[in-house]
Tab-separated table of N, CA, C and O in Angstrom:
chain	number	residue	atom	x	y	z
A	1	UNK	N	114.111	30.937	88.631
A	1	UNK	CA	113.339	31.872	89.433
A	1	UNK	C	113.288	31.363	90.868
A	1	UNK	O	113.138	30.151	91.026
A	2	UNK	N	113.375	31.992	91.711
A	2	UNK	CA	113.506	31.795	93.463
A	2	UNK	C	112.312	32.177	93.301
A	2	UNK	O	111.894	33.113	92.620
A	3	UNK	N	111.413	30.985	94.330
A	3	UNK	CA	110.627	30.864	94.997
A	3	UNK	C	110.694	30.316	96.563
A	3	UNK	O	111.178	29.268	96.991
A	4	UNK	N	110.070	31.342	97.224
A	4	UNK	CA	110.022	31.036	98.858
A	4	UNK	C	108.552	31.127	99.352
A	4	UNK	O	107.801	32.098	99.441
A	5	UNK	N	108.337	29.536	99.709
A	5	UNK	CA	106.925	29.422	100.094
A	5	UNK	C	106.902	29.177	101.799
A	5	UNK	O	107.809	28.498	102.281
A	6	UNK	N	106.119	29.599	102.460
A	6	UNK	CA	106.100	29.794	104.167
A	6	UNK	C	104.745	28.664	104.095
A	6	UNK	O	104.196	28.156	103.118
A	7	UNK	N	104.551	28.559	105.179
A	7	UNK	CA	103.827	27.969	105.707
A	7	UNK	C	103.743	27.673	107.222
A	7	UNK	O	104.714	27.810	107.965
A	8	UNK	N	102.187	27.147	107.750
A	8	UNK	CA	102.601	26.962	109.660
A	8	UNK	C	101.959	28.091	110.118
A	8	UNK	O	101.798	28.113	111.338
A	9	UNK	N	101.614	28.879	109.597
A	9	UNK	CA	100.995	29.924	110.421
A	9	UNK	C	98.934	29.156	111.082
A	9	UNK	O	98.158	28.382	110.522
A	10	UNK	N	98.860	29.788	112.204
A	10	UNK	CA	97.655	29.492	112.548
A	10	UNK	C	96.986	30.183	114.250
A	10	UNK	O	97.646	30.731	115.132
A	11	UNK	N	96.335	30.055	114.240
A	11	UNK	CA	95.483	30.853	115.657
A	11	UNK	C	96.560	29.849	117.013
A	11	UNK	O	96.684	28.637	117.193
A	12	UNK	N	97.075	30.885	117.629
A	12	UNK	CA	97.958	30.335	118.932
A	12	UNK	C	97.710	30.545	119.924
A	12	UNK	O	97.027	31.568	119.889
A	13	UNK	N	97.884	30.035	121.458
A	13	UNK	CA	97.545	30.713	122.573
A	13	UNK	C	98.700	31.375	123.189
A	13	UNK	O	99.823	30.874	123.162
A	14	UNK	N	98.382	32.701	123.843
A	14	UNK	CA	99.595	32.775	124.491
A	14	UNK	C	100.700	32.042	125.366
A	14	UNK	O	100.316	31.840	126.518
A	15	UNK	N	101.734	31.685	125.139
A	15	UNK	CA	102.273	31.175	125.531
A	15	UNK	C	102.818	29.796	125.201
A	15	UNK	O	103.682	29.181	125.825
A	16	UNK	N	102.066	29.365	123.951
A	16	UNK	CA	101.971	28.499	122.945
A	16	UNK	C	103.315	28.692	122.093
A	16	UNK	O	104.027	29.695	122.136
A	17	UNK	N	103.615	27.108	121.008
A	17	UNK	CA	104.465	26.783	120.215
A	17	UNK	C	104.321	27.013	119.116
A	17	UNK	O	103.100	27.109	118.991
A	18	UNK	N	104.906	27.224	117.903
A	18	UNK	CA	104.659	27.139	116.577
A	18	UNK	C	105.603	26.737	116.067
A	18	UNK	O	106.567	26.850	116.825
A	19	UNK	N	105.915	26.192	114.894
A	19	UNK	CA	107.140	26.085	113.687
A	19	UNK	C	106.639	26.510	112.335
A	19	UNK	O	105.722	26.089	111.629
A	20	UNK	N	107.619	27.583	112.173
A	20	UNK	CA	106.973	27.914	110.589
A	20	UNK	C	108.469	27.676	109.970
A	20	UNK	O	109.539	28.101	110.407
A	21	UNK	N	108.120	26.562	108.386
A	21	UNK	CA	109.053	25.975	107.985
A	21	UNK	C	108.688	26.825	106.559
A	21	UNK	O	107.592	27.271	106.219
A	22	UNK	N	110.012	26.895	105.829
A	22	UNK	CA	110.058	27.886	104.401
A	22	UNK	C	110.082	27.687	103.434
A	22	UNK	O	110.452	28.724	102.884
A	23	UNK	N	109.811	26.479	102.290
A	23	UNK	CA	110.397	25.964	101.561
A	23	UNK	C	110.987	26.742	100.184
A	23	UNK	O	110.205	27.468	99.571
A	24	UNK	N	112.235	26.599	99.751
A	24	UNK	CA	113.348	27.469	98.665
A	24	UNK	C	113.442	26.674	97.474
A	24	UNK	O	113.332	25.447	97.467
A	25	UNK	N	113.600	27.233	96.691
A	25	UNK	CA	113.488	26.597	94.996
A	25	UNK	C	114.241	27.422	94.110
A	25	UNK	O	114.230	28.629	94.352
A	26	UNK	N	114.922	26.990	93.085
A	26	UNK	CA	115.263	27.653	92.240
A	26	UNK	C	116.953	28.823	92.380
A	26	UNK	O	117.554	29.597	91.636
A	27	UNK	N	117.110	28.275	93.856
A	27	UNK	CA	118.976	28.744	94.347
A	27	UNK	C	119.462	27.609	94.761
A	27	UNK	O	118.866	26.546	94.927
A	28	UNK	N	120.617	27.874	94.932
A	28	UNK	CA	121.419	26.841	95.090
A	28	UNK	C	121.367	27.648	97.281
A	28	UNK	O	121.918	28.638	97.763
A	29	UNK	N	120.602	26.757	97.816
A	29	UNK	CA	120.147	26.644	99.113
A	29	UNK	C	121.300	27.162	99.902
A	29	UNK	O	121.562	28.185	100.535
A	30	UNK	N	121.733	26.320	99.679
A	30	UNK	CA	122.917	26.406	101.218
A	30	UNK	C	123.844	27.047	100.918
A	30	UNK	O	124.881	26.666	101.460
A	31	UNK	N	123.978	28.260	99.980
A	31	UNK	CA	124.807	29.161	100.017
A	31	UNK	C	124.658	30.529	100.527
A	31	UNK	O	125.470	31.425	100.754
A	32	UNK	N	122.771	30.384	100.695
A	32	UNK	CA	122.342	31.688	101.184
A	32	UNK	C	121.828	31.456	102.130
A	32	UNK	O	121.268	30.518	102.697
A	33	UNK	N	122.224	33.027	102.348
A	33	UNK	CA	121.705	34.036	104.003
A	33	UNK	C	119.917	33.641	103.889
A	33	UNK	O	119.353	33.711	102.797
A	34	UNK	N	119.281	33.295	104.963
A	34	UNK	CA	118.140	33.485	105.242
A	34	UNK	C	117.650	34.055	106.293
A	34	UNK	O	118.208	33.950	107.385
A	35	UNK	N	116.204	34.942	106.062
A	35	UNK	CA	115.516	35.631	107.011
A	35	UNK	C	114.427	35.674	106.898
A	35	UNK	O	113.650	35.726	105.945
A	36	UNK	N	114.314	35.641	108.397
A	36	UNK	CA	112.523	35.894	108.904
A	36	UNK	C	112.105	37.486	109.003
A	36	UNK	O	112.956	38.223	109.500
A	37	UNK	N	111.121	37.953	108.659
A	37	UNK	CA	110.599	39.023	108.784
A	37	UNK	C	109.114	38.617	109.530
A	37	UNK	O	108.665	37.519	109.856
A	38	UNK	N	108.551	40.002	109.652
A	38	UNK	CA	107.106	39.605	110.249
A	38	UNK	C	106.950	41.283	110.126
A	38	UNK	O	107.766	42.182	110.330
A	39	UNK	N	105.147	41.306	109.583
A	39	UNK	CA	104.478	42.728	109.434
A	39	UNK	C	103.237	42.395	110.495
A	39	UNK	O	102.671	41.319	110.304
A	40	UNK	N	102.756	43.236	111.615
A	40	UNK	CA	101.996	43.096	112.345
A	40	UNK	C	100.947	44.160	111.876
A	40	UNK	O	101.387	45.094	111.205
A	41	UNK	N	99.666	44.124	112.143
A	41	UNK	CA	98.883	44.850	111.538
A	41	UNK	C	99.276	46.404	112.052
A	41	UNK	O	99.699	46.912	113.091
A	42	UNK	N	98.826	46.926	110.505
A	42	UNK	CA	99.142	48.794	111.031
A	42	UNK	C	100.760	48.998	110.932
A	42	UNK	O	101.197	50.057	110.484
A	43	UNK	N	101.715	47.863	111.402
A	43	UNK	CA	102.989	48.462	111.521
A	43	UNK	C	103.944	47.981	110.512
A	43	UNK	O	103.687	46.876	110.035
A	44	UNK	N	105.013	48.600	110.085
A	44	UNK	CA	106.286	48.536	108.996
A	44	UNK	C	106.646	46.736	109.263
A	44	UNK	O	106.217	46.042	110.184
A	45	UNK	N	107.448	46.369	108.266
A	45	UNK	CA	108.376	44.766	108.927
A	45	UNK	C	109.073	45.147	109.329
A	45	UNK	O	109.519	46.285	109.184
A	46	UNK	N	109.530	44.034	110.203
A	46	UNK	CA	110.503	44.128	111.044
A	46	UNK	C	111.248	42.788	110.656
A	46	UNK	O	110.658	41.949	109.976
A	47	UNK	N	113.104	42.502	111.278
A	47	UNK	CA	113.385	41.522	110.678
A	47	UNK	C	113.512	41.302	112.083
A	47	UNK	O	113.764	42.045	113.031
A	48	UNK	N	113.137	39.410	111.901
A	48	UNK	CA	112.754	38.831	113.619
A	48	UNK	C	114.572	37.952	113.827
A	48	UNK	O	115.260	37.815	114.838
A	49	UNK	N	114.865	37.444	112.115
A	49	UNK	CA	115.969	36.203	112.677
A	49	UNK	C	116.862	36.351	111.340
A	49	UNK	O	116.314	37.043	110.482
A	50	UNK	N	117.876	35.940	111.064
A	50	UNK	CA	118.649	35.200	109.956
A	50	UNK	C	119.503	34.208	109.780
A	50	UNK	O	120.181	34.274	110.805
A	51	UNK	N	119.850	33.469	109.248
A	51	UNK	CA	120.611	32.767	109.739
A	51	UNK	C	121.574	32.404	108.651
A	51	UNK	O	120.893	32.057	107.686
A	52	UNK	N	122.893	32.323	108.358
A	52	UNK	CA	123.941	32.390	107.359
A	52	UNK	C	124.563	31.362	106.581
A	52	UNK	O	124.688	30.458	107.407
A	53	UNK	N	125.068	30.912	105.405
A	53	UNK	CA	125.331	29.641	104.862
A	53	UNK	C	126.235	29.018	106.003
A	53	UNK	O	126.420	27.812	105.837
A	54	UNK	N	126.847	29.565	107.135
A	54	UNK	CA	127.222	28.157	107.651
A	54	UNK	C	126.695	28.261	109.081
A	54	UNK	O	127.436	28.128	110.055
A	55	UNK	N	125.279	28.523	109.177
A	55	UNK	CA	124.686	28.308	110.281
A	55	UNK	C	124.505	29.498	111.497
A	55	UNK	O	123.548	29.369	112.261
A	56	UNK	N	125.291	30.482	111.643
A	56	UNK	CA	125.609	31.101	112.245
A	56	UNK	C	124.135	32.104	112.349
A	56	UNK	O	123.640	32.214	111.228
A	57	UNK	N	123.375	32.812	113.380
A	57	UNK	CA	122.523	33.544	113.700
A	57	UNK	C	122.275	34.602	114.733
A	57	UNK	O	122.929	34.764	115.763
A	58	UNK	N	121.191	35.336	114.303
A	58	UNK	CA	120.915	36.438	114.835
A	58	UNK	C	119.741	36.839	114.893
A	58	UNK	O	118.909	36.404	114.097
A	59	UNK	N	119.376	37.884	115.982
A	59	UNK	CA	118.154	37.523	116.345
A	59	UNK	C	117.366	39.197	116.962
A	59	UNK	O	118.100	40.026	117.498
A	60	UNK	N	116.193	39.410	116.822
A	60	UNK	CA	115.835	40.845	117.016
A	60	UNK	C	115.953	40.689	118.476
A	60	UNK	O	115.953	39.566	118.979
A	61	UNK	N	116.069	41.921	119.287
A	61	UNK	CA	115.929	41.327	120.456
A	61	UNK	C	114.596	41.312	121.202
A	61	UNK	O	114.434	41.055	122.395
A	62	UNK	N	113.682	41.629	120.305
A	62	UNK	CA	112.390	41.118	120.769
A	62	UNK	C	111.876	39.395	121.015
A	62	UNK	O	110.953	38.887	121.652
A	63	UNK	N	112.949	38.859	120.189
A	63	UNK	CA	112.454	38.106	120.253
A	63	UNK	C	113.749	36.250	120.487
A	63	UNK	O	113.653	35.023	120.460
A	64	UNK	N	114.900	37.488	120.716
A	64	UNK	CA	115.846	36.378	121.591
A	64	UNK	C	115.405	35.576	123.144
A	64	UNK	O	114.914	35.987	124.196
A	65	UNK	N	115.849	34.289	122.665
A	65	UNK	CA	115.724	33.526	123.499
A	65	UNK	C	114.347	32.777	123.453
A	65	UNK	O	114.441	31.634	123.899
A	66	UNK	N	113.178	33.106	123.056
A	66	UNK	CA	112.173	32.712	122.565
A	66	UNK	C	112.046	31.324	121.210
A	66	UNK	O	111.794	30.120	121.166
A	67	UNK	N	112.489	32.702	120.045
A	67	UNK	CA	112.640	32.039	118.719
A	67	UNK	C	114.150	31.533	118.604
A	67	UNK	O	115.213	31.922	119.089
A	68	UNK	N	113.724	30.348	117.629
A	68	UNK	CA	114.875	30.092	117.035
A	68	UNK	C	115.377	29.637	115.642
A	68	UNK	O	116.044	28.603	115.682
A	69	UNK	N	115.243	30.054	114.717
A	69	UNK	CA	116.097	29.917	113.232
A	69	UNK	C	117.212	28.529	112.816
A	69	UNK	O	118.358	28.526	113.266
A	70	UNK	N	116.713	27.425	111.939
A	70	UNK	CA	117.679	27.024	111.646
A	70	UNK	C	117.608	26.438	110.404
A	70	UNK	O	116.451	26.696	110.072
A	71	UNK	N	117.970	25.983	109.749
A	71	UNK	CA	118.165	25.526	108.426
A	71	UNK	C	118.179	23.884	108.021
A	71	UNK	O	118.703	23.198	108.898
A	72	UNK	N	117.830	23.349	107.175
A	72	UNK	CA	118.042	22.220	106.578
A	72	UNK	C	118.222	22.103	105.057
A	72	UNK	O	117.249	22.155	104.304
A	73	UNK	N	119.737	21.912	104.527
A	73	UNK	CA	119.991	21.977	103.236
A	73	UNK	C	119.639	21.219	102.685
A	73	UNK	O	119.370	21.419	101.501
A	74	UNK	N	119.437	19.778	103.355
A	74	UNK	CA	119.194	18.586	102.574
A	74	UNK	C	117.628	18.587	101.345
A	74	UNK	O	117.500	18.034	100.253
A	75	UNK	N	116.428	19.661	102.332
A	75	UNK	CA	115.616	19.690	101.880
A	75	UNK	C	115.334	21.547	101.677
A	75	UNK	O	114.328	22.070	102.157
A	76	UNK	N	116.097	22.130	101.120
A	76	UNK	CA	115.961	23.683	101.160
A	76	UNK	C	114.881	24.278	101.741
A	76	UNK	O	113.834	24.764	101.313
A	77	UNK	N	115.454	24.106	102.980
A	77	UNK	CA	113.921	24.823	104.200
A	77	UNK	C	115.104	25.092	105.072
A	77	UNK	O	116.199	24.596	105.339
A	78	UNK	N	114.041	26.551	105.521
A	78	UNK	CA	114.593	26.908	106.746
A	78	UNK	C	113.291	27.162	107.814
A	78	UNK	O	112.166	27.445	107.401
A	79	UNK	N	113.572	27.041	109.006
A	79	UNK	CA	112.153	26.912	110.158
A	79	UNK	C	112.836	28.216	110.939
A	79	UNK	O	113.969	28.696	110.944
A	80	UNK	N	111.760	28.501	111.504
A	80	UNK	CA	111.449	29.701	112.792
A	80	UNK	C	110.559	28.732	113.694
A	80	UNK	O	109.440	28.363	113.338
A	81	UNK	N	111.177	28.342	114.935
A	81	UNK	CA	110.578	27.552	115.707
A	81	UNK	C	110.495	28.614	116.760
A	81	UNK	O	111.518	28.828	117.411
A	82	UNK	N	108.931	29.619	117.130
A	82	UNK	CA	108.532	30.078	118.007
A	82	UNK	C	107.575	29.602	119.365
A	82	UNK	O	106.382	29.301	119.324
A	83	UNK	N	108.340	29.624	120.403
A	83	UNK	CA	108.706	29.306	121.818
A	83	UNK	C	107.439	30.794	122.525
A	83	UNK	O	107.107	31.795	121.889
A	84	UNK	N	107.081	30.489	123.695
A	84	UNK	CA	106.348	31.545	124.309
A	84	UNK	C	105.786	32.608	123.921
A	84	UNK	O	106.039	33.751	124.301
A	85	UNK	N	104.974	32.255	123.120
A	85	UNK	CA	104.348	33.509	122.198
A	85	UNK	C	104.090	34.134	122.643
A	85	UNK	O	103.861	33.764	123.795
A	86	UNK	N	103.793	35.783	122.386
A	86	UNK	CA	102.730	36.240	123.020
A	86	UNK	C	101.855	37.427	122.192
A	86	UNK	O	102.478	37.785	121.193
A	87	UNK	N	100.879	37.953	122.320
A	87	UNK	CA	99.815	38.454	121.766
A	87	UNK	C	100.790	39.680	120.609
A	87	UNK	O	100.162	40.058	119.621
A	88	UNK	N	102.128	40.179	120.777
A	88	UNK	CA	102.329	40.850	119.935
A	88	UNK	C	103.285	40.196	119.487
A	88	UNK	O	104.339	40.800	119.289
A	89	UNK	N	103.178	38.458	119.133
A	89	UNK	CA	104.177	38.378	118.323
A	89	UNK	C	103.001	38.140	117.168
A	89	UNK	O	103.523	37.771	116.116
A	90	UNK	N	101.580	38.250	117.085
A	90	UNK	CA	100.798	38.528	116.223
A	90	UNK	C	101.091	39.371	115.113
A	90	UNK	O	101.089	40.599	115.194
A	91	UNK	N	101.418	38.534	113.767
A	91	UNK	CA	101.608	38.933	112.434
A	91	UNK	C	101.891	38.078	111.326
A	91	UNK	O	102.161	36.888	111.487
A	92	UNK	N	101.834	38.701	110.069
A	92	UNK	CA	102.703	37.962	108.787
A	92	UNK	C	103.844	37.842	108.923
A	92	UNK	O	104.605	38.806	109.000
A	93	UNK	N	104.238	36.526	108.986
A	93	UNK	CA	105.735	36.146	109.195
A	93	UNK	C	106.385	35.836	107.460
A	93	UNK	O	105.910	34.955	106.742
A	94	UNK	N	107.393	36.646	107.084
A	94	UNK	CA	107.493	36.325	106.001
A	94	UNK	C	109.134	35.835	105.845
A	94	UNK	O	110.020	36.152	106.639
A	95	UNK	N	109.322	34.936	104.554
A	95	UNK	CA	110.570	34.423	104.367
A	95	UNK	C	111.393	35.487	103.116
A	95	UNK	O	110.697	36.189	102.383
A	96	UNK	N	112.961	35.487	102.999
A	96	UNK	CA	113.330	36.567	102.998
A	96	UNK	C	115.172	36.248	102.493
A	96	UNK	O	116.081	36.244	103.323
A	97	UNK	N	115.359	36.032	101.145
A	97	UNK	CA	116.523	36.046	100.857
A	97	UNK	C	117.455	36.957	99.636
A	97	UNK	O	116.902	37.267	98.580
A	98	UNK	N	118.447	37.216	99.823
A	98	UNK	CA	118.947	37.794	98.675
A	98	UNK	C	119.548	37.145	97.320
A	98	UNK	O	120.253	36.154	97.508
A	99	UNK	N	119.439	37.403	96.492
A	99	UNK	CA	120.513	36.293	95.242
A	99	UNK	C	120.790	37.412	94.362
A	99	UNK	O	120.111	38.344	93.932
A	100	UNK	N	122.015	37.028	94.224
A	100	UNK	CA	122.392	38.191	92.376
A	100	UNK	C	122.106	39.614	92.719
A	100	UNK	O	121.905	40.488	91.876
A	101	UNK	N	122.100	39.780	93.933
A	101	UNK	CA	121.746	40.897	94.389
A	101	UNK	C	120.140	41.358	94.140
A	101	UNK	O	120.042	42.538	93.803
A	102	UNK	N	119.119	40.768	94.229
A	102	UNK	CA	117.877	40.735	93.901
A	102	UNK	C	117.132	40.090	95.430
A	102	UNK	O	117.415	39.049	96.022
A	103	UNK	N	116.284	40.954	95.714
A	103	UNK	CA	115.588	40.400	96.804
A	103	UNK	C	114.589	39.532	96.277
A	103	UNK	O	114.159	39.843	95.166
A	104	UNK	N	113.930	38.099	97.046
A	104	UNK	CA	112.883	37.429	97.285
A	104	UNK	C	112.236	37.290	98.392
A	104	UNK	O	112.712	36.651	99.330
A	105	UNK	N	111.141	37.830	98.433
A	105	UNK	CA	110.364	37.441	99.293
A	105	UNK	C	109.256	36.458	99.072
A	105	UNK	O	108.908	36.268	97.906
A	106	UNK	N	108.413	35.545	100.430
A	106	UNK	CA	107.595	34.669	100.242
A	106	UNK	C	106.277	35.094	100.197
A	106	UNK	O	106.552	35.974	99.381
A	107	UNK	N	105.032	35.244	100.368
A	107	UNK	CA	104.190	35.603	100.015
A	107	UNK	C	103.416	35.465	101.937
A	107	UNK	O	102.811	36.443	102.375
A	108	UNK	N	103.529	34.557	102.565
A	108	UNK	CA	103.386	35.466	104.142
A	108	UNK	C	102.921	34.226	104.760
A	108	UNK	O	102.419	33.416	103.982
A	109	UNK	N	102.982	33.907	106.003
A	109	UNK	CA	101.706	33.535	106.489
A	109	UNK	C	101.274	33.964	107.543
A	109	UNK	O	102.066	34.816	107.945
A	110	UNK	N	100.241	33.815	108.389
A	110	UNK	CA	99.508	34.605	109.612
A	110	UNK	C	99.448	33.453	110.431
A	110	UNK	O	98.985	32.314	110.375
A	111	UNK	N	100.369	34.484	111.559
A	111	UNK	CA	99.965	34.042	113.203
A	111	UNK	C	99.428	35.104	113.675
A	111	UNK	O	99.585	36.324	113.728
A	112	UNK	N	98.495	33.971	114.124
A	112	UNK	CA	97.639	35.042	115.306
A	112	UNK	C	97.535	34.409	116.810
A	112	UNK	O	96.871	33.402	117.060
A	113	UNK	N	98.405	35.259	117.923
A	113	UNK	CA	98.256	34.303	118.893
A	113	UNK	C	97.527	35.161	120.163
A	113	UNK	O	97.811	36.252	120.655
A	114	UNK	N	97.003	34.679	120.316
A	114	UNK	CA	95.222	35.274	121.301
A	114	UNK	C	95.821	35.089	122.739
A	114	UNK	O	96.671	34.246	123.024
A	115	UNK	N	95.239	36.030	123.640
A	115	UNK	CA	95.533	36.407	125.335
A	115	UNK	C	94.787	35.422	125.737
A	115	UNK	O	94.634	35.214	126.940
């Protein structure tokens, strides 16, 4: 069973740092695509990043150049290291992979980053 646990979320200031790291269980890691999503209150998800078994990424353009996505196989985590926050990057950031053709998602965590 794939499990994807998030973590790192917490009250930010604008303009402030975060790292939210993902931890993966139960796939064989470094063969899969990973993604960041994020649900802001009131609105649909959106996908923020992904990044591909051999590293390669992409990025919403809300939030290029800011964030950045990368991976560590050694310990099946992948991080979203968010750079210049600002008040609407306020939301559940969630983790986000496919296997066997079956989606997993992580269960969320909350940034909230204040003006």
């Amino acid at each position: 069973q794939v499990q994807l646990v998030e973590s790192g979320g917490v009250l930010v200031q604008a303009g402030g740092s975060l790292r939210l790291p993902c931890a993966a269980s139960g796939t064989l890691f470094s063969t899969n695509f990973m993604h960041w999503y994020r649900q802001a209150p009131g609105k649909q998800r959106e996908f923020v990043a992904l990044i591909s078994s051999s590293g390669k990424t992409n990025y919403a353009d809300s939030v290029e150049g800011r964030f950045t996505i990368s991976r560590n196989n050694a310990n099946n985590t992948v991080y979203l290291q968010m750079n210049s926050l600002r008040p609407e990057d306020t939301a559940v950031y969630y983790c986000y992979t496919l296997v066997s053709l079956m989606n997993y998602w992580g269960k969320g965590t909350l940034v909230t980053v204040s003006s």
